[in-house]
């Protein structure tokens, strides 16, 4: 990812009004965990249709964002200590 894009992404994450404790406690609802697991299994077996592939790609993009938010929340929490 080019640096400018990364900077913009980080700027947006930094600007979000997110409670660090809330983001660290966030977990996917069980129903969504099961769906993602099913999609991942089907993907590994090469059995996803186009709609399922798109659904999995969207989830993976969201997961990357949540991980980035959690990393920033952990950093913020460590600075408070």
JSON list of C-alpha atoms in Angstrom, two decimals:
[
{"chain": "A", "resi": 1, "resn": "UNK", "atom": "CA", "xyz": [0.00, 0.00, 0.00]},
{"chain": "A", "resi": 2, "resn": "UNK", "atom": "CA", "xyz": [1.51, 3.38, -0.93]},
{"chain": "A", "resi": 3, "resn": "UNK", "atom": "CA", "xyz": [2.50, 5.57, 2.01]},
{"chain": "A", "resi": 4, "resn": "UNK", "atom": "CA", "xyz": [-0.08, 8.28, 1.25]},
{"chain": "A", "resi": 5, "resn": "UNK", "atom": "CA", "xyz": [-2.88, 5.72, 1.32]},
{"chain": "A", "resi": 6, "resn": "UNK", "atom": "CA", "xyz": [-1.59, 4.27, 4.59]},
{"chain": "A", "resi": 7, "resn": "UNK", "atom": "CA", "xyz": [-1.39, 7.76, 6.11]},
{"chain": "A", "resi": 8, "resn": "UNK", "atom": "CA", "xyz": [-4.97, 8.49, 5.07]},
{"chain": "A", "resi": 9, "resn": "UNK", "atom": "CA", "xyz": [-6.16, 5.17, 6.51]},
{"chain": "A", "resi": 10, "resn": "UNK", "atom": "CA", "xyz": [-4.40, 5.87, 9.81]},
{"chain": "A", "resi": 11, "resn": "UNK", "atom": "CA", "xyz": [-5.76, 9.42, 9.87]},
{"chain": "A", "resi": 12, "resn": "UNK", "atom": "CA", "xyz": [-9.32, 8.10, 9.54]},
{"chain": "A", "resi": 13, "resn": "UNK", "atom": "CA", "xyz": [-8.77, 5.50, 12.27]},
{"chain": "A", "resi": 14, "resn": "UNK", "atom": "CA", "xyz": [-7.29, 8.17, 14.54]},
{"chain": "A", "resi": 15, "resn": "UNK", "atom": "CA", "xyz": [-10.28, 10.45, 13.98]},
{"chain": "A", "resi": 16, "resn": "UNK", "atom": "CA", "xyz": [-12.91, 7.85, 14.91]},
{"chain": "A", "resi": 17, "resn": "UNK", "atom": "CA", "xyz": [-14.42, 8.50, 18.36]},
{"chain": "A", "resi": 18, "resn": "UNK", "atom": "CA", "xyz": [-13.89, 5.02, 19.73]},
{"chain": "A", "resi": 19, "resn": "UNK", "atom": "CA", "xyz": [-13.72, 3.97, 23.36]},
{"chain": "A", "resi": 20, "resn": "UNK", "atom": "CA", "xyz": [-10.52, 1.90, 23.65]},
{"chain": "A", "resi": 21, "resn": "UNK", "atom": "CA", "xyz": [-12.05, -0.45, 26.22]},
{"chain": "A", "resi": 22, "resn": "UNK", "atom": "CA", "xyz": [-15.06, -1.00, 23.97]},
{"chain": "A", "resi": 23, "resn": "UNK", "atom": "CA", "xyz": [-13.02, -1.84, 20.90]},
{"chain": "A", "resi": 24, "resn": "UNK", "atom": "CA", "xyz": [-10.75, -4.16, 22.88]},
{"chain": "A", "resi": 25, "resn": "UNK", "atom": "CA", "xyz": [-13.79, -6.01, 24.23]},
{"chain": "A", "resi": 26, "resn": "UNK", "atom": "CA", "xyz": [-15.43, -6.30, 20.80]},
{"chain": "A", "resi": 27, "resn": "UNK", "atom": "CA", "xyz": [-16.09, -9.83, 19.58]},
{"chain": "A", "resi": 28, "resn": "UNK", "atom": "CA", "xyz": [-18.09, -10.96, 16.59]},
{"chain": "A", "resi": 29, "resn": "UNK", "atom": "CA", "xyz": [-21.50, -12.34, 17.45]},
{"chain": "A", "resi": 30, "resn": "UNK", "atom": "CA", "xyz": [-21.50, -16.15, 17.41]},
{"chain": "A", "resi": 31, "resn": "UNK", "atom": "CA", "xyz": [-23.75, -16.26, 14.32]},
{"chain": "A", "resi": 32, "resn": "UNK", "atom": "CA", "xyz": [-21.23, -14.20, 12.34]},
{"chain": "A", "resi": 33, "resn": "UNK", "atom": "CA", "xyz": [-18.30, -16.26, 13.65]},
{"chain": "A", "resi": 34, "resn": "UNK", "atom": "CA", "xyz": [-20.00, -19.39, 12.32]},
{"chain": "A", "resi": 35, "resn": "UNK", "atom": "CA", "xyz": [-20.70, -17.77, 8.94]},
{"chain": "A", "resi": 36, "resn": "UNK", "atom": "CA", "xyz": [-17.13, -16.60, 8.50]},
{"chain": "A", "resi": 37, "resn": "UNK", "atom": "CA", "xyz": [-15.80, -20.00, 9.52]},
{"chain": "A", "resi": 38, "resn": "UNK", "atom": "CA", "xyz": [-18.05, -21.67, 6.96]},
{"chain": "A", "resi": 39, "resn": "UNK", "atom": "CA", "xyz": [-16.94, -19.26, 4.24]},
{"chain": "A", "resi": 40, "resn": "UNK", "atom": "CA", "xyz": [-13.28, -19.82, 5.12]},
{"chain": "A", "resi": 41, "resn": "UNK", "atom": "CA", "xyz": [-13.71, -23.59, 4.98]},
{"chain": "A", "resi": 42, "resn": "UNK", "atom": "CA", "xyz": [-15.50, -23.41, 1.66]},
{"chain": "A", "resi": 43, "resn": "UNK", "atom": "CA", "xyz": [-12.82, -21.06, 0.35]},
{"chain": "A", "resi": 44, "resn": "UNK", "atom": "CA", "xyz": [-10.04, -23.44, 1.39]},
{"chain": "A", "resi": 45, "resn": "UNK", "atom": "CA", "xyz": [-11.86, -26.21, -0.47]},
{"chain": "A", "resi": 46, "resn": "UNK", "atom": "CA", "xyz": [-12.23, -23.99, -3.55]},
{"chain": "A", "resi": 47, "resn": "UNK", "atom": "CA", "xyz": [-16.03, -24.11, -3.35]},
{"chain": "A", "resi": 48, "resn": "UNK", "atom": "CA", "xyz": [-17.06, -20.45, -2.94]},
{"chain": "A", "resi": 49, "resn": "UNK", "atom": "CA", "xyz": [-19.37, -18.96, -5.50]},
{"chain": "A", "resi": 50, "resn": "UNK", "atom": "CA", "xyz": [-18.89, -15.33, -6.59]},
{"chain": "A", "resi": 51, "resn": "UNK", "atom": "CA", "xyz": [-21.29, -13.91, -3.99]},
{"chain": "A", "resi": 52, "resn": "UNK", "atom": "CA", "xyz": [-19.64, -15.86, -1.19]},
{"chain": "A", "resi": 53, "resn": "UNK", "atom": "CA", "xyz": [-16.20, -14.77, -2.37]},
{"chain": "A", "resi": 54, "resn": "UNK", "atom": "CA", "xyz": [-17.30, -11.13, -2.23]},
{"chain": "A", "resi": 55, "resn": "UNK", "atom": "CA", "xyz": [-18.83, -11.66, 1.22]},
{"chain": "A", "resi": 56, "resn": "UNK", "atom": "CA", "xyz": [-15.58, -13.17, 2.50]},
{"chain": "A", "resi": 57, "resn": "UNK", "atom": "CA", "xyz": [-13.50, -10.36, 0.98]},
{"chain": "A", "resi": 58, "resn": "UNK", "atom": "CA", "xyz": [-15.72, -7.75, 2.67]},
{"chain": "A", "resi": 59, "resn": "UNK", "atom": "CA", "xyz": [-15.38, -9.51, 6.00]},
{"chain": "A", "resi": 60, "resn": "UNK", "atom": "CA", "xyz": [-11.60, -9.72, 5.66]},
{"chain": "A", "resi": 61, "resn": "UNK", "atom": "CA", "xyz": [-11.42, -5.98, 4.92]},
{"chain": "A", "resi": 62, "resn": "UNK", "atom": "CA", "xyz": [-13.51, -5.24, 7.99]},
{"chain": "A", "resi": 63, "resn": "UNK", "atom": "CA", "xyz": [-11.41, -7.60, 10.08]},
{"chain": "A", "resi": 64, "resn": "UNK", "atom": "CA", "xyz": [-8.26, -5.73, 9.06]},
{"chain": "A", "resi": 65, "resn": "UNK", "atom": "CA", "xyz": [-9.85, -2.46, 10.16]},
{"chain": "A", "resi": 66, "resn": "UNK", "atom": "CA", "xyz": [-10.95, -3.88, 13.51]},
{"chain": "A", "resi": 67, "resn": "UNK", "atom": "CA", "xyz": [-7.45, -5.26, 14.10]},
{"chain": "A", "resi": 68, "resn": "UNK", "atom": "CA", "xyz": [-5.95, -1.85, 13.36]},
{"chain": "A", "resi": 69, "resn": "UNK", "atom": "CA", "xyz": [-8.41, -0.22, 15.77]},
{"chain": "A", "resi": 70, "resn": "UNK", "atom": "CA", "xyz": [-7.56, -2.76, 18.47]},
{"chain": "A", "resi": 71, "resn": "UNK", "atom": "CA", "xyz": [-3.85, -2.15, 17.97]},
{"chain": "A", "resi": 72, "resn": "UNK", "atom": "CA", "xyz": [-4.38, 1.59, 18.37]},
{"chain": "A", "resi": 73, "resn": "UNK", "atom": "CA", "xyz": [-6.55, 0.98, 21.45]},
{"chain": "A", "resi": 74, "resn": "UNK", "atom": "CA", "xyz": [-3.83, -1.18, 23.02]},
{"chain": "A", "resi": 75, "resn": "UNK", "atom": "CA", "xyz": [-1.26, 1.52, 22.31]},
{"chain": "A", "resi": 76, "resn": "UNK", "atom": "CA", "xyz": [-3.49, 4.18, 23.86]},
{"chain": "A", "resi": 77, "resn": "UNK", "atom": "CA", "xyz": [-4.10, 1.99, 26.91]},
{"chain": "A", "resi": 78, "resn": "UNK", "atom": "CA", "xyz": [-0.40, 1.34, 27.38]},
{"chain": "A", "resi": 79, "resn": "UNK", "atom": "CA", "xyz": [0.34, 5.08, 27.27]},
{"chain": "A", "resi": 80, "resn": "UNK", "atom": "CA", "xyz": [-2.19, 5.68, 30.07]},
{"chain": "A", "resi": 81, "resn": "UNK", "atom": "CA", "xyz": [-0.36, 3.32, 32.42]}
]
